[in-house]
Coordinates of C-alpha atoms in Angstrom, one line a residue:
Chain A
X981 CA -3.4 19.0 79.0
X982 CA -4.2 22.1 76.7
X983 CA -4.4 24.6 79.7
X984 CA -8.6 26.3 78.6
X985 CA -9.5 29.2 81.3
X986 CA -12.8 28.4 82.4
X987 CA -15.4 30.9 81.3
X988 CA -16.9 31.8 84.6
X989 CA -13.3 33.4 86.0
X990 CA -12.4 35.0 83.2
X991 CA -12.2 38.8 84.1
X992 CA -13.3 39.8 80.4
X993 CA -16.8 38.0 80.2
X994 CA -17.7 40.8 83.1
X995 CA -20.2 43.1 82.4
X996 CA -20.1 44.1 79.0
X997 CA -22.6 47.0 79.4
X998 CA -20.4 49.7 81.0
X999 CA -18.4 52.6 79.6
X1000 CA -16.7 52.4 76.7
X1001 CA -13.6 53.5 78.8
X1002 CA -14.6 50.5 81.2
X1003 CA -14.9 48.4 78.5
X1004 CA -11.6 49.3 77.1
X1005 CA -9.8 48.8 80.3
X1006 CA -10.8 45.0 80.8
X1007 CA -9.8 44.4 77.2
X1008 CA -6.3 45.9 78.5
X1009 CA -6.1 44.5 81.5
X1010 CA -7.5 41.5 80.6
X1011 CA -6.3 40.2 76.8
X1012 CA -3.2 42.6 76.1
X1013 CA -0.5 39.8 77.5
X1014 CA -1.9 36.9 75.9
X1015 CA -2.2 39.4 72.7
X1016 CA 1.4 40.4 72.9
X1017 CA 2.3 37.0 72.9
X1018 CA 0.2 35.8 70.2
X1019 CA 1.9 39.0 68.3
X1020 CA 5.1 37.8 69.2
X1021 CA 4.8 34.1 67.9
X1022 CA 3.4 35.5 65.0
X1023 CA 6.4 38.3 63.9
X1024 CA 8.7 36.8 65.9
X1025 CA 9.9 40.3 67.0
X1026 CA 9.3 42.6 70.4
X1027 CA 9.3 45.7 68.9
X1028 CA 6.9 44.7 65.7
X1029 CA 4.7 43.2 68.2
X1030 CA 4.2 45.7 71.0
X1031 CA 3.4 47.6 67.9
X1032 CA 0.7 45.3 66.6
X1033 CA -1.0 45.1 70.0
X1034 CA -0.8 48.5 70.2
X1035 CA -2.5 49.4 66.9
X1036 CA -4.7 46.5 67.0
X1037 CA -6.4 48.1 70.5
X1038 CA -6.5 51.2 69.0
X1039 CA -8.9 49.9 66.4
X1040 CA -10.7 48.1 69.0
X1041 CA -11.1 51.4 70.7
X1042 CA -12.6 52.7 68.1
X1043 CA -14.9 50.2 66.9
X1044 CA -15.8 49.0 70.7
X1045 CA -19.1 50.4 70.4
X1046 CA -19.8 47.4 68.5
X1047 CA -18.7 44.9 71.2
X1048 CA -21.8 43.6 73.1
X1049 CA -21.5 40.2 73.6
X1050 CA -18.9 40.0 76.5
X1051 CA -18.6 35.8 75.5
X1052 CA -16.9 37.0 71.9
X1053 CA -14.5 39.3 73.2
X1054 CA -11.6 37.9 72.7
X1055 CA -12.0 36.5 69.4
X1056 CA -13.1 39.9 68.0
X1057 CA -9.7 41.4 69.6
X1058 CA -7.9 38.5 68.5
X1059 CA -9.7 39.2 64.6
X1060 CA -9.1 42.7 64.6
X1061 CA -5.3 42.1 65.4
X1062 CA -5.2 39.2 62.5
X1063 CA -6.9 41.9 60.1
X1064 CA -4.1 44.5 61.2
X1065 CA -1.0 41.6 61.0
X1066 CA -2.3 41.1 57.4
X1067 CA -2.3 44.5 56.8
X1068 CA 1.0 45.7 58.2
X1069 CA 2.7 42.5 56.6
X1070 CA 1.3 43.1 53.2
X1071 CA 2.3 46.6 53.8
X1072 CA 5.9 46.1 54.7
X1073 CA 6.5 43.0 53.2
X1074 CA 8.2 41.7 56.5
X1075 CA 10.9 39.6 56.5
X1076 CA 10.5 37.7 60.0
X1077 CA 13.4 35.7 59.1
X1078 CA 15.6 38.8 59.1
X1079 CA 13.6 40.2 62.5
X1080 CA 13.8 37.2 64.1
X1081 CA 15.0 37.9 67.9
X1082 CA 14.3 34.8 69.1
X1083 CA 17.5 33.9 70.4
X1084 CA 17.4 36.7 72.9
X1085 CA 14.4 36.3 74.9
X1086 CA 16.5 34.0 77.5
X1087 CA 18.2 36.8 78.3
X1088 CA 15.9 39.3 78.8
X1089 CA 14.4 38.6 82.0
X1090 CA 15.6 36.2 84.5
X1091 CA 12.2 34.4 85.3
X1092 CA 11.9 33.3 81.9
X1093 CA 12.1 30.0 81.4
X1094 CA 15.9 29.1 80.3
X1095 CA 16.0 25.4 79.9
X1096 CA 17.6 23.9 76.9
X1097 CA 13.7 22.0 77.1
X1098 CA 12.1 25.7 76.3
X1099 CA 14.9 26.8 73.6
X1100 CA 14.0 23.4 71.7
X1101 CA 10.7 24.1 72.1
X1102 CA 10.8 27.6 71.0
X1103 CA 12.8 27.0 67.7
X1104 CA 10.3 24.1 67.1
X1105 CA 7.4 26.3 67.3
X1106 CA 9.5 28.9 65.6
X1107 CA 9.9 26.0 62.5
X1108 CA 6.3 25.5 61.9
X1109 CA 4.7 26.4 58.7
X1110 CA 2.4 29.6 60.1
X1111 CA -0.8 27.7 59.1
X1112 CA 0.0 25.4 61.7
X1113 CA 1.5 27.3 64.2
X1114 CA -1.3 29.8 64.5
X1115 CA -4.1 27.4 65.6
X1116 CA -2.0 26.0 67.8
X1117 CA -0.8 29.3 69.3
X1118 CA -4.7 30.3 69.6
X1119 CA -5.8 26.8 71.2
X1120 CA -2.8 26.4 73.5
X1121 CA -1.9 29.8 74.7
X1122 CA -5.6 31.6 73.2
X1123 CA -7.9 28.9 74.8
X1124 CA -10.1 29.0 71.5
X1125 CA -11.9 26.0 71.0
X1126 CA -11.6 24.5 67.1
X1127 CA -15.2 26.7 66.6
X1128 CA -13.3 29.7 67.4
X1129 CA -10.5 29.2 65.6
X1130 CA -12.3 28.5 62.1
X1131 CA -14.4 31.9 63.2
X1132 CA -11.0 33.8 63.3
X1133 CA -9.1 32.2 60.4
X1134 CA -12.3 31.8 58.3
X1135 CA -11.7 28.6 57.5
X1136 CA -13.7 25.4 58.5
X1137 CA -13.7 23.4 61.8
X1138 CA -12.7 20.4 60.2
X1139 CA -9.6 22.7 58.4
X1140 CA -8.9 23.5 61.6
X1141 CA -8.5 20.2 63.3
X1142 CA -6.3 18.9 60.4
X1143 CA -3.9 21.5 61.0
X1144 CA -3.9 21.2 64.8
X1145 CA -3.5 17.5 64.6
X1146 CA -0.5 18.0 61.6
X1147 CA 1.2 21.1 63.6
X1148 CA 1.0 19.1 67.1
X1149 CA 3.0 16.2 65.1
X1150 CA 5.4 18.2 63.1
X1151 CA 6.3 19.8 66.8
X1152 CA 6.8 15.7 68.0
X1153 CA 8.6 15.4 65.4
X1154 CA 10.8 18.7 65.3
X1155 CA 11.8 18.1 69.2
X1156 CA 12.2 14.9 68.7
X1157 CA 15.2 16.0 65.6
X1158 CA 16.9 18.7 68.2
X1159 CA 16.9 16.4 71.0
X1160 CA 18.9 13.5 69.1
X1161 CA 21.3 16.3 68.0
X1162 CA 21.6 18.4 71.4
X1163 CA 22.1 14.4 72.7
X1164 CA 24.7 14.2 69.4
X1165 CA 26.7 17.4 70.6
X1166 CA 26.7 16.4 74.5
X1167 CA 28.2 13.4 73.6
Chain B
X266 CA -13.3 5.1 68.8
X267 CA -10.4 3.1 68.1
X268 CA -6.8 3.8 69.0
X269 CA -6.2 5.4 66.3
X270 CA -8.9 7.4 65.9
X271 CA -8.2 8.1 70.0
X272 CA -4.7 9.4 69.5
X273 CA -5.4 11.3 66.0
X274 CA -8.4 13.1 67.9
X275 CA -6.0 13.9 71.1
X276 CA -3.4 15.5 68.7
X277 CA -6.3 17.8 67.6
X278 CA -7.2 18.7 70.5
X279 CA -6.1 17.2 74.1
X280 CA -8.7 18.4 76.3
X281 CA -12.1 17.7 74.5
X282 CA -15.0 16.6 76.4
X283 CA -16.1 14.3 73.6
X284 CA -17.7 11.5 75.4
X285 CA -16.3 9.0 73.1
X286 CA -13.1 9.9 73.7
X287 CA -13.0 10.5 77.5
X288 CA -14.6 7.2 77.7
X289 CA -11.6 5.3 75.4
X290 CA -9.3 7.3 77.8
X291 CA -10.8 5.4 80.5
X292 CA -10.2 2.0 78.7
X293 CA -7.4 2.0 77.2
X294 CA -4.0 2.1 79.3
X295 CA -1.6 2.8 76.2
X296 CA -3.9 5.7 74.7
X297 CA -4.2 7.0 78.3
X298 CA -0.4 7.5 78.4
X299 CA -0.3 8.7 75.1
X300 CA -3.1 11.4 76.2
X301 CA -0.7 12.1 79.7
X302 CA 2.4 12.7 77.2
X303 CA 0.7 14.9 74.5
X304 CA -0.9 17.1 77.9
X305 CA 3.0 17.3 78.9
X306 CA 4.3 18.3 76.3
X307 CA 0.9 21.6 75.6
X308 CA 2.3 22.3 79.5
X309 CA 5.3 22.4 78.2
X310 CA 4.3 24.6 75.5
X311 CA 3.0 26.7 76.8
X312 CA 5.2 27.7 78.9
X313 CA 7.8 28.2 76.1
X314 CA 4.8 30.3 74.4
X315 CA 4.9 32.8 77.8
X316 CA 7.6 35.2 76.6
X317 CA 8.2 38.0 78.4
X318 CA 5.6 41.1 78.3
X319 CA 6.6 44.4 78.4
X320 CA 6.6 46.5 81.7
X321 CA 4.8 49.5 80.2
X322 CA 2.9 47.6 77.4
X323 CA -0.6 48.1 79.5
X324 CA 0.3 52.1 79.9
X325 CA 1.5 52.1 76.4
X326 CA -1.4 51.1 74.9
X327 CA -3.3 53.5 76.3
X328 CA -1.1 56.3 75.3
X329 CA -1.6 55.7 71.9
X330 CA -5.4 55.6 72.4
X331 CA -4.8 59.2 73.5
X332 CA -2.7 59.8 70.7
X333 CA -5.1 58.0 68.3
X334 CA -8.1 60.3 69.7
X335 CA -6.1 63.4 69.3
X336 CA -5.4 62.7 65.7
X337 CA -9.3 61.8 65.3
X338 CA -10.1 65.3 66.4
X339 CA -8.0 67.1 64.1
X340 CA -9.7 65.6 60.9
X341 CA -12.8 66.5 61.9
X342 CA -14.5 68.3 59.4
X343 CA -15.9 71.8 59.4
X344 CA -19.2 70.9 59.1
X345 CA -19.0 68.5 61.9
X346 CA -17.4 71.7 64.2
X347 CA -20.6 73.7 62.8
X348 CA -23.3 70.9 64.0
X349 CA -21.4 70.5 67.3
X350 CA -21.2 74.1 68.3
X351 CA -25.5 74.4 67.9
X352 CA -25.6 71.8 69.9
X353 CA -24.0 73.2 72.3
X354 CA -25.8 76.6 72.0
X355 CA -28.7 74.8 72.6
X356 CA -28.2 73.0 75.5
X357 CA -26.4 75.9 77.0
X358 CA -30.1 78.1 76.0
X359 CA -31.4 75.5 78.2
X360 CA -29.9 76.6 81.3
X361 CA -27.1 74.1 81.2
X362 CA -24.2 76.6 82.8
X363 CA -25.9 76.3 86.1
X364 CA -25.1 72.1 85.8
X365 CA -21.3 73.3 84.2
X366 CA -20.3 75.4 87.4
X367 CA -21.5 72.7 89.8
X368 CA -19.2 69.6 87.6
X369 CA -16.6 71.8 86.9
X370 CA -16.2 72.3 90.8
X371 CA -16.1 68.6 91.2
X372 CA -14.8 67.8 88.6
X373 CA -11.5 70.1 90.2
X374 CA -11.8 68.3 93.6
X375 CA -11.7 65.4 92.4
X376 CA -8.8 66.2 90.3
X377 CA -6.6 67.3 93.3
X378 CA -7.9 64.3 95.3
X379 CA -6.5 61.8 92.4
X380 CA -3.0 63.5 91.5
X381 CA -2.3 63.2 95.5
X382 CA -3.7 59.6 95.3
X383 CA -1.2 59.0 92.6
X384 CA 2.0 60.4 94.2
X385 CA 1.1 58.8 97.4
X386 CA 1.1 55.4 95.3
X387 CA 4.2 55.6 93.9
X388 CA 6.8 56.7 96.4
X389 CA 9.5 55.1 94.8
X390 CA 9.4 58.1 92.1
X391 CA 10.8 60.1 94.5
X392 CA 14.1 58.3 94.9
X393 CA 14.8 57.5 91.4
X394 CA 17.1 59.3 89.8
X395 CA 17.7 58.5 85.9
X396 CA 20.2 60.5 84.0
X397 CA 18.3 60.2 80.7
X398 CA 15.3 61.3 82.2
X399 CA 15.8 64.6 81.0
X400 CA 15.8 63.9 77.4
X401 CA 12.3 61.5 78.1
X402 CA 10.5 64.7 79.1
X403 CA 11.1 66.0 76.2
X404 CA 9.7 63.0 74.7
X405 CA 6.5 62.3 76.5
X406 CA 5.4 66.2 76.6
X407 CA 5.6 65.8 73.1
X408 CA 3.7 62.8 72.5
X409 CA 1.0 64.8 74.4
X410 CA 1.4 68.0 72.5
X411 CA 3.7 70.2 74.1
X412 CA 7.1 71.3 73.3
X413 CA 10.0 71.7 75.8
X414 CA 11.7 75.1 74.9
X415 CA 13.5 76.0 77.9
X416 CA 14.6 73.5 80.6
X417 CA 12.4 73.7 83.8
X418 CA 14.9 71.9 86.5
X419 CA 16.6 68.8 86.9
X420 CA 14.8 66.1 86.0
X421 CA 15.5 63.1 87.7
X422 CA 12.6 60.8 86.1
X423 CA 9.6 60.7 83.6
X424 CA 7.1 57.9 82.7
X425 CA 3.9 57.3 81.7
X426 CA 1.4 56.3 83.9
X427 CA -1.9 55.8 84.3
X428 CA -4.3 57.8 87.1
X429 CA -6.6 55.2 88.8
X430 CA -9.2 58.3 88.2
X431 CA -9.7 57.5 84.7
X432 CA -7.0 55.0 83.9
X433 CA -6.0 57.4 81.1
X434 CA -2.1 57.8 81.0
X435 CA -0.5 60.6 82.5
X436 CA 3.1 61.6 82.5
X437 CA 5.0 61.7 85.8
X438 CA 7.7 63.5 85.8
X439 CA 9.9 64.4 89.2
X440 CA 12.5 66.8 89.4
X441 CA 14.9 68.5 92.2
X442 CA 13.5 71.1 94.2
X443 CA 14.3 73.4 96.3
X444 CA 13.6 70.9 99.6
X445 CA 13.3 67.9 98.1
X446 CA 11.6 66.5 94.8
X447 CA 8.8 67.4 93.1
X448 CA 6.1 65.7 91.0
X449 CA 4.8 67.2 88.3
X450 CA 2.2 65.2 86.5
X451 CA 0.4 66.2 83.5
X452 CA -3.5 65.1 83.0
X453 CA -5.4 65.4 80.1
X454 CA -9.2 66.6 80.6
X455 CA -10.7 70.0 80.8
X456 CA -8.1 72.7 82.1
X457 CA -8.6 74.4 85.5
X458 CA -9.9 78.4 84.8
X459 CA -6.9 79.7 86.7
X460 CA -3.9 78.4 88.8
X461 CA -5.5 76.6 91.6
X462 CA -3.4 75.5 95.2
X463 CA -4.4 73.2 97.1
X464 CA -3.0 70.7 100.2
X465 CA -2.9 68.2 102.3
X466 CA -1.1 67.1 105.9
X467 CA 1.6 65.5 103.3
X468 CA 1.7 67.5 100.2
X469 CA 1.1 71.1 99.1
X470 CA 0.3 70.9 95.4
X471 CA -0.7 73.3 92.3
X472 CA -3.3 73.0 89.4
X473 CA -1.9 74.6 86.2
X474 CA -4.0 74.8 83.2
X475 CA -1.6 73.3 79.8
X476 CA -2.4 72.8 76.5
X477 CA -5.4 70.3 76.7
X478 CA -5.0 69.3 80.6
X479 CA -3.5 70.2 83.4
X480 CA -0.1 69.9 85.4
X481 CA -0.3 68.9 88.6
X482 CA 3.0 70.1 90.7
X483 CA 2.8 68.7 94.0
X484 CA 5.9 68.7 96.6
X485 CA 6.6 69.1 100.1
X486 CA 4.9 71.6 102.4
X487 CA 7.8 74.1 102.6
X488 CA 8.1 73.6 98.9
X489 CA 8.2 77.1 96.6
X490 CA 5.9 75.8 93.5
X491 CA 5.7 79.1 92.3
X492 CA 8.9 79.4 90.9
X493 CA 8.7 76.0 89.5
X494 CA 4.9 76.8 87.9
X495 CA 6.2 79.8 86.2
X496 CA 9.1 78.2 84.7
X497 CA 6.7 75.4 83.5
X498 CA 4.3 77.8 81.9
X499 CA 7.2 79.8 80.0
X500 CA 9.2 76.4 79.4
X501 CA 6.7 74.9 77.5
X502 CA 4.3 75.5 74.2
X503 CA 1.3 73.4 74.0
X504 CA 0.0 72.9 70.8
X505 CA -3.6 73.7 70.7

């Protein structure tokens, strides 16, 4: 099941009316892991994301005065980073091809999970057009609901189902290729 | 809902709370393995979506919202310098220094209070002992406006961290003293009017005024700061 935090734990729906320090702090504390790897799965790259996130707060930071509503959050984090992804790419005209360091996050930290399961799933998600693997990175590791995710990509709910439904089936399908060959290989 | 309809609308989005489709769930055996299998597979997902987050990313982050502030300020227009300072005037007319004297003092105690906190927090600073700490110094001090012209003392570490205070990042730095290490942390905020010592049962410390903040040197007891606080003011050229 699609893991969805449940509203009332959720550390950033706290008070809303503090500081804008305070405020800023339970953005960081509360949003910048799932935001670095939201970055990530969209550049594909460590060092272009930490970047992102770190740009993409620093516009929140200065446009926090116009946070209020504690409930939208993390969409409006999650749109300020979309607006500075589409900036920086059109800017630099990434290749992510060429950045891609995917095949060294195994080795990067030990607790990370290794299995030959995670690598397949990793290049799958990897292999996905980007129109389908963002609203499935925002559902399954943002906890949007399909609302949400039209908000942010500014696009229609019923867009957004179509693509969840096509990017869930392409990934079926996609594992379902590597296995047969990782089976082919073993053999 | 059919079964198709069931499996096409789990695809889209596993966990809705549709009542048609929570109630097909319910009826239909193969759809409800189908559901199990497509939730196994977003577990599995996300887990293989959890990549590793930097360490420092949290203290990073607010590092460049330092940075990104200090920028802000030096684009500010004359006129906006102009409207500021008869503000000010104003509000000091207004019998405002009284107010100033009385925060400044607590805004020093508090100060010492917090940069003690903060070494007392991370005693495994004092043990490192990282060869290319020197060079990182350099680095950070930069990043913060000042600029390393002579070197102070070995430095056996230097980070960025972030005082519980405020939560604004710092840099902590220790280096080899004379009896043991020393911290020396540098704070952004208003500078202290003079050198300022200060102790407690574990620590004897100093407040130096720097560029736009303060270092905070803090070692043992039977430590000599002095030294170590003049070299620090003549080893380093804040950019103001």
């Amino acid at each position: 099941m699609s893991q969805r935090k449940e509203s009332g734990a959720d550390p950033v729906k706290e008070d809303m009316s503090k500081s804008r320090q305070d405020k800023f702090e339970i953005l960081i504390q509360g949003l910048s892991a799932d935001l670095y790897r939201y970055a990530y799965w969209m550049c594909r790259n460590r060092v272009q994301a930490e970047e992102l996130v770190q740009e993409t707060y620093l516009r929140a930071w200065k446009g926090i005065d116009s946070l209020r509503d504690a409930d939208s959050a993390k969409s409006w984090l999650f749109t300020i980073f979309r607006r500075e992804f589409a900036r920086q790419f059109e800017r630099r005209r990434l290749d992510v091809q060429e950045m891609d360091d995917l095949g060294e996050l195994p080795a990067r930290q030990a607790a990370h999970d290794t299995s030959t399961e995670a690598f397949v799933l990793r290049r799958a998600l990897a292999e996905l057009p980007e129109d389908y693997r963002e609203p499935l990175l925002q559902q399954v590791l943002g906890g949007f609901s399909c609302d949400e995710i039209a908000d942010t990509l500014g696009i229609s709910a019923s867009a957004v189902m179509t693509r969840l439904f096509r990017a869930r089936k392409q990934m079926r399908d996609l594992i379902g290729d590597d296995a047969r060959q990782i089976k082919g290989v073993a053999t | 809902m059919n079964c198709l309809e069931y499996r096409r609308a789990c695809l889209t989005d596993p966990a809705s709370k549709n009542e048609a489709f929570i109630a097909h769930r319910n009826e239909c055996g193969d759809c409800a393995r189908f559901a199990d299998e497509v939730g196994v597979l977003d577990g599995k997902l996300l887990d293989a979506m959890r990549v590793p987050v930097p360490d420092d990313l949290q203290t990073r982050i607010r590092l460049r919202q330092v940075i990104g502030e200090e920028q802000s300020r030096r684009v500010t227009r004359p006129w906006q310098f102009a409207l500021a300072a008869s503000i000010f005037l104003s509000v000091a007319l207004s019998g405002f220094f009284g107010y100033q004297v009385y925060s400044s003092n607590r805004y020093v105690d508090q100060l010492r209070v917090a940069v003690i906190e903060h070494v007392k927090e991370e005693p495994q600073f004092l043990t490192v002992q990282d060869d290319s700490s020197g060079q990182r110094f350099g680095q950070l001090l930069a990043a913060f406006g000042g600029e390393l012209v002579q070197d102070i003392a070995p430095v056996r570490l230097a980070e960025v961290c972030a005082l519980r205070k405020n939560y604004k990042p710092i840099v902590h730095t220790v280096v080899s003293g004379k009896t043991g290490p020393v911290t020396i942390l540098y704070v952004q905020g208003e500078p202290v009017e003079k050198v300022m010592p200060f102790r407690d049962q574990q620590f004897s410390g100093m407040l130096v005024p720097a560029g736009q903040g303060n270092l905070a040197v803090i070692g043992e007891p039977d430590e000599p700061l002095q030294p170590l606080v003049d070299k620090l003011q003549q080893g380093i050229v804040w950019k103001i």
